[in-house]
Coordinates of C-alpha atoms in Angstrom, one line a residue:
N1 CA 134.2 84.1 86.4
Y2 CA 131.3 85.9 84.7
D3 CA 128.3 83.7 84.2
Y4 CA 125.4 84.9 82.0
S5 CA 123.8 84.5 78.5
P6 CA 126.1 84.9 75.5
A7 CA 123.2 86.7 73.7
L8 CA 123.3 89.5 76.4
F9 CA 127.1 89.9 76.4
E10 CA 128.7 92.8 74.6
G11 CA 132.1 91.0 74.3
V12 CA 134.3 94.0 74.6
L13 CA 137.4 94.5 76.6
F14 CA 137.6 98.3 76.9
Y15 CA 140.6 100.6 77.5
T16 CA 139.7 104.2 78.3
E17 CA 141.4 107.3 79.6
W18 CA 138.6 109.5 80.9
L19 CA 139.3 110.4 84.6
K20 CA 141.8 107.6 85.1
P21 CA 143.2 104.9 82.8
V22 CA 140.8 102.0 83.1
I23 CA 140.7 98.5 81.5
G24 CA 137.6 96.3 81.9
I25 CA 134.8 94.3 80.3
S26 CA 132.1 96.6 79.1
D27 CA 128.3 96.5 79.8
C28 CA 125.6 99.0 78.8
N29 CA 128.1 100.5 76.3
W30 CA 130.3 102.4 78.9
G31 CA 129.6 100.5 82.2
L32 CA 131.8 97.7 83.4
L33 CA 131.3 94.1 84.6
D34 CA 134.8 94.1 86.1
G35 CA 137.9 96.1 85.6
M36 CA 141.1 97.7 86.9
N37 CA 142.4 101.3 86.9
G38 CA 145.9 102.7 86.6
D39 CA 146.3 102.9 90.4
G40 CA 146.0 99.1 90.6
L41 CA 142.4 99.1 92.0
A42 CA 140.4 96.2 90.6
A43 CA 136.6 95.5 91.0
S44 CA 134.4 92.6 90.1
L45 CA 130.7 92.0 90.6
S46 CA 128.3 89.1 91.1
F47 CA 124.5 89.1 91.4
G48 CA 123.4 89.0 95.0
G49 CA 120.8 86.3 94.6
R50 CA 117.9 88.4 95.8
N51 CA 114.7 89.0 93.8
V52 CA 114.4 92.7 94.8
V53 CA 114.3 95.9 92.8
G54 CA 114.3 99.5 93.9
D55 CA 115.5 103.0 93.2
G56 CA 119.2 103.3 92.3
F57 CA 121.9 103.1 89.6
G58 CA 122.7 100.1 87.4
I59 CA 125.7 98.2 88.8
P60 CA 127.9 98.5 85.6
I61 CA 127.7 102.3 85.9
I62 CA 128.6 102.1 89.6
I63 CA 131.6 99.9 88.8
R64 CA 132.8 102.4 86.2
Y65 CA 132.3 105.4 88.5
I66 CA 134.3 103.7 91.3
L67 CA 137.2 102.8 89.0
E68 CA 137.2 106.3 87.6
T69 CA 137.3 108.1 90.9
C70 CA 139.0 105.8 93.5
A71 CA 142.7 104.8 94.0
N72 CA 142.4 102.0 96.6
T73 CA 140.1 99.6 98.3
E74 CA 139.4 101.9 101.3
E75 CA 138.3 104.8 99.0
A76 CA 136.2 102.4 96.9
V77 CA 134.3 100.9 99.9
E78 CA 133.7 104.3 101.4
K79 CA 132.3 105.6 98.2
I80 CA 130.2 102.7 97.0
K81 CA 128.4 102.2 100.4
N82 CA 126.7 105.5 99.8
I83 CA 125.6 104.8 96.2
P84 CA 122.1 103.3 95.7
S85 CA 121.9 100.2 93.6
Y86 CA 118.7 99.2 91.9
M87 CA 119.2 95.5 92.4
A88 CA 121.2 93.3 94.9
Y89 CA 124.8 92.8 93.9
N90 CA 128.1 91.9 95.5
V91 CA 131.2 93.9 94.6
T92 CA 134.7 92.7 95.5
F93 CA 137.7 95.1 95.5
I94 CA 141.4 94.6 95.7
D95 CA 144.1 97.2 95.3
A96 CA 147.9 97.2 94.6
S97 CA 148.7 96.8 98.2
G98 CA 146.7 93.5 98.4
K99 CA 143.9 94.9 100.6
Y100 CA 140.5 93.5 99.6
S101 CA 136.9 93.8 100.6
T102 CA 133.5 92.6 99.5
V103 CA 130.4 94.9 99.7
Y104 CA 126.9 93.6 99.6
L105 CA 124.5 96.1 98.0
A106 CA 120.7 96.0 97.9
P107 CA 118.1 98.6 97.1
N108 CA 116.8 100.7 100.1
E109 CA 119.2 98.9 102.5
K110 CA 122.5 99.8 104.1
A111 CA 125.5 98.3 102.5
I112 CA 127.2 95.4 104.3
I113 CA 131.0 95.5 104.2
L114 CA 133.0 92.2 104.6
S115 CA 136.7 91.5 104.9
S116 CA 136.4 88.7 102.4
P117 CA 137.9 87.9 98.9
V118 CA 135.1 85.6 98.0
A119 CA 131.7 86.4 96.5
T120 CA 129.1 84.1 94.8
N121 CA 125.4 84.6 94.2
Q122 CA 124.2 85.1 97.7
Q123 CA 124.5 87.6 100.5
Q124 CA 124.2 87.0 104.3
Q125 CA 121.6 84.2 103.7
I126 CA 119.7 82.5 100.9
D127 CA 116.9 84.8 100.0
W128 CA 115.9 83.1 96.7
P129 CA 116.0 79.3 97.1
Y130 CA 115.2 78.5 93.5
Y131 CA 118.0 80.7 92.1
A132 CA 120.5 79.5 94.8
A133 CA 119.7 75.9 93.7
I134 CA 120.3 76.4 90.0
T135 CA 123.5 78.4 90.5
H136 CA 124.9 76.2 93.3
T137 CA 125.9 79.4 95.1
E138 CA 126.5 77.7 98.4
E139 CA 128.6 74.9 97.0
R140 CA 130.7 77.4 95.0
K141 CA 131.2 79.6 98.0
C142 CA 132.4 76.7 100.2
F143 CA 134.6 75.5 97.4
L144 CA 136.3 78.9 97.1
E145 CA 136.8 79.3 100.8
E146 CA 138.4 75.9 101.2
L147 CA 140.5 76.6 98.1
L148 CA 142.0 79.7 99.6
D149 CA 142.7 78.0 102.9
K150 CA 144.9 75.4 101.2
Q151 CA 148.6 76.2 101.7
N152 CA 149.8 74.4 98.5
E153 CA 147.7 76.5 96.1
N154 CA 149.2 79.2 93.9
K155 CA 148.0 81.6 91.3
N156 CA 148.2 79.0 88.4
S157 CA 146.5 76.2 90.4
I158 CA 143.7 78.5 91.5
V159 CA 143.1 79.8 87.9
S160 CA 142.9 76.2 86.7
K161 CA 140.1 75.6 89.2
F162 CA 138.1 78.5 87.8
L163 CA 138.2 76.8 84.4
Q164 CA 136.3 73.7 85.5
P165 CA 133.2 72.8 87.6
P166 CA 132.0 73.8 90.1
L167 CA 133.3 77.3 89.3
Y168 CA 133.0 77.0 85.5
N169 CA 129.4 76.7 84.4
Y170 CA 127.7 75.5 81.2
D171 CA 124.0 76.2 81.7
Y172 CA 123.8 78.8 78.9
K173 CA 120.1 78.1 78.3
K174 CA 119.3 79.3 81.8
N175 CA 121.6 82.4 81.5
F176 CA 124.2 80.8 83.7
G177 CA 127.1 79.8 81.6
T178 CA 130.6 81.1 82.1
L179 CA 131.4 83.7 79.4
Y180 CA 135.0 84.4 80.5
T181 CA 137.5 84.2 83.4
S182 CA 139.3 87.4 84.2
L183 CA 142.6 87.6 86.1
Y184 CA 143.6 91.1 87.2
D185 CA 147.3 91.5 88.3
V186 CA 147.0 94.6 90.3
K187 CA 150.7 94.9 91.1
N188 CA 151.8 94.7 87.4
R189 CA 148.7 96.4 86.1
E190 CA 148.0 93.5 83.7
V191 CA 144.8 91.6 82.8
N192 CA 144.4 88.1 81.4
I193 CA 141.0 87.1 79.9
I194 CA 140.9 83.3 79.8
W195 CA 138.9 80.5 78.3
P196 CA 139.4 76.7 78.6
P197 CA 141.3 74.8 77.6
E198 CA 144.2 77.2 76.7
K199 CA 143.0 80.5 75.2
V200 CA 144.5 83.5 77.0
I201 CA 144.5 87.2 76.0
T202 CA 146.8 89.5 77.9
R203 CA 146.7 93.3 77.9
S204 CA 148.1 96.0 80.1
F205 CA 148.1 99.8 80.2
D206 CA 151.4 99.9 78.4
N207 CA 150.5 97.2 75.8
F208 CA 147.0 97.4 74.6
T209 CA 146.5 96.5 70.9
E210 CA 143.1 96.0 69.3
E211 CA 142.2 92.5 68.2
N212 CA 139.0 90.6 67.1
V213 CA 138.8 87.3 68.9
V214 CA 136.2 84.5 68.4
V215 CA 135.7 82.1 71.2
H216 CA 133.7 78.8 71.1
L217 CA 132.1 78.2 74.5
L218 CA 130.5 74.9 73.5
K219 CA 130.4 72.9 70.4
G220 CA 127.9 74.6 68.1
M221 CA 127.8 77.8 70.2
Q222 CA 129.8 80.8 69.3
Q223 CA 130.4 83.7 71.6
K224 CA 130.3 87.2 70.2
S225 CA 133.5 88.7 69.0
M226 CA 135.7 90.3 71.6
Y227 CA 137.4 93.5 70.5
K228 CA 140.5 94.6 72.3

C-alpha cells in the first residue's frame, strides 16, 4: 500500500524500455515509488519514520536506478547499500526466484539489511514517536508479521487484508491515506493496481495498453487520473 496525499500523487503507471523493461508507479516524473523489471525484480518503498535529512539522492530516483540495472535481489541489495539517500526509507525487494530482503536507508549512516518481507514506517526502533503514533506503524508491522505466519492465508486473502484497516488508511488530510495497493507477480511479470471494493487494473510487459482511469478514494474526494 502506498499512503500519502492525493494532491502530491502523479497517478501514472509507467512502462519504459530504457536499460531494461520496467513497469512502476511514477514519482518526480521519471522516478518510481514501486515497480518491477523484465527480469522479475520488484521493489517497493516506505518512509523510514525518522525526521532526518542529509546528503544523498531522492528515493524515487534510487528505485528507478536499481530496477534499470539489477536482475535479482542479491544484486539490488549490494548496489543500494552503497547509494546515499537524503532521507530515511525502507526498500523491500523480491525477485523471480522468491528471494526477498528489506534494506533500511538513512542519510550519513550505513545501510541495514534484513531478511524480511515486511516494512512499515519505522526502522530498528521508533525514532519519531509522533509520526509513529499517527501512522500506527508498530500495529501494522505486528499485523503483517502475524498475517504471514498464518498457514491458512493465500494470495487472495492477504490482498483482501491490504484493502481494509489497519493496512488501508483514510487519513488523507494528514497525508496518510492509501492511494493504491500494488500487487507485483514476479514469476508471471504481471502487475495489479487495486482499489476497494473491486477496482483492479492489470498490466504486463506483453500486454500494456494506455487507459485513463478515475478512482474515488472517498465520497467527495477524487484521485487524479491514472494513465496506463
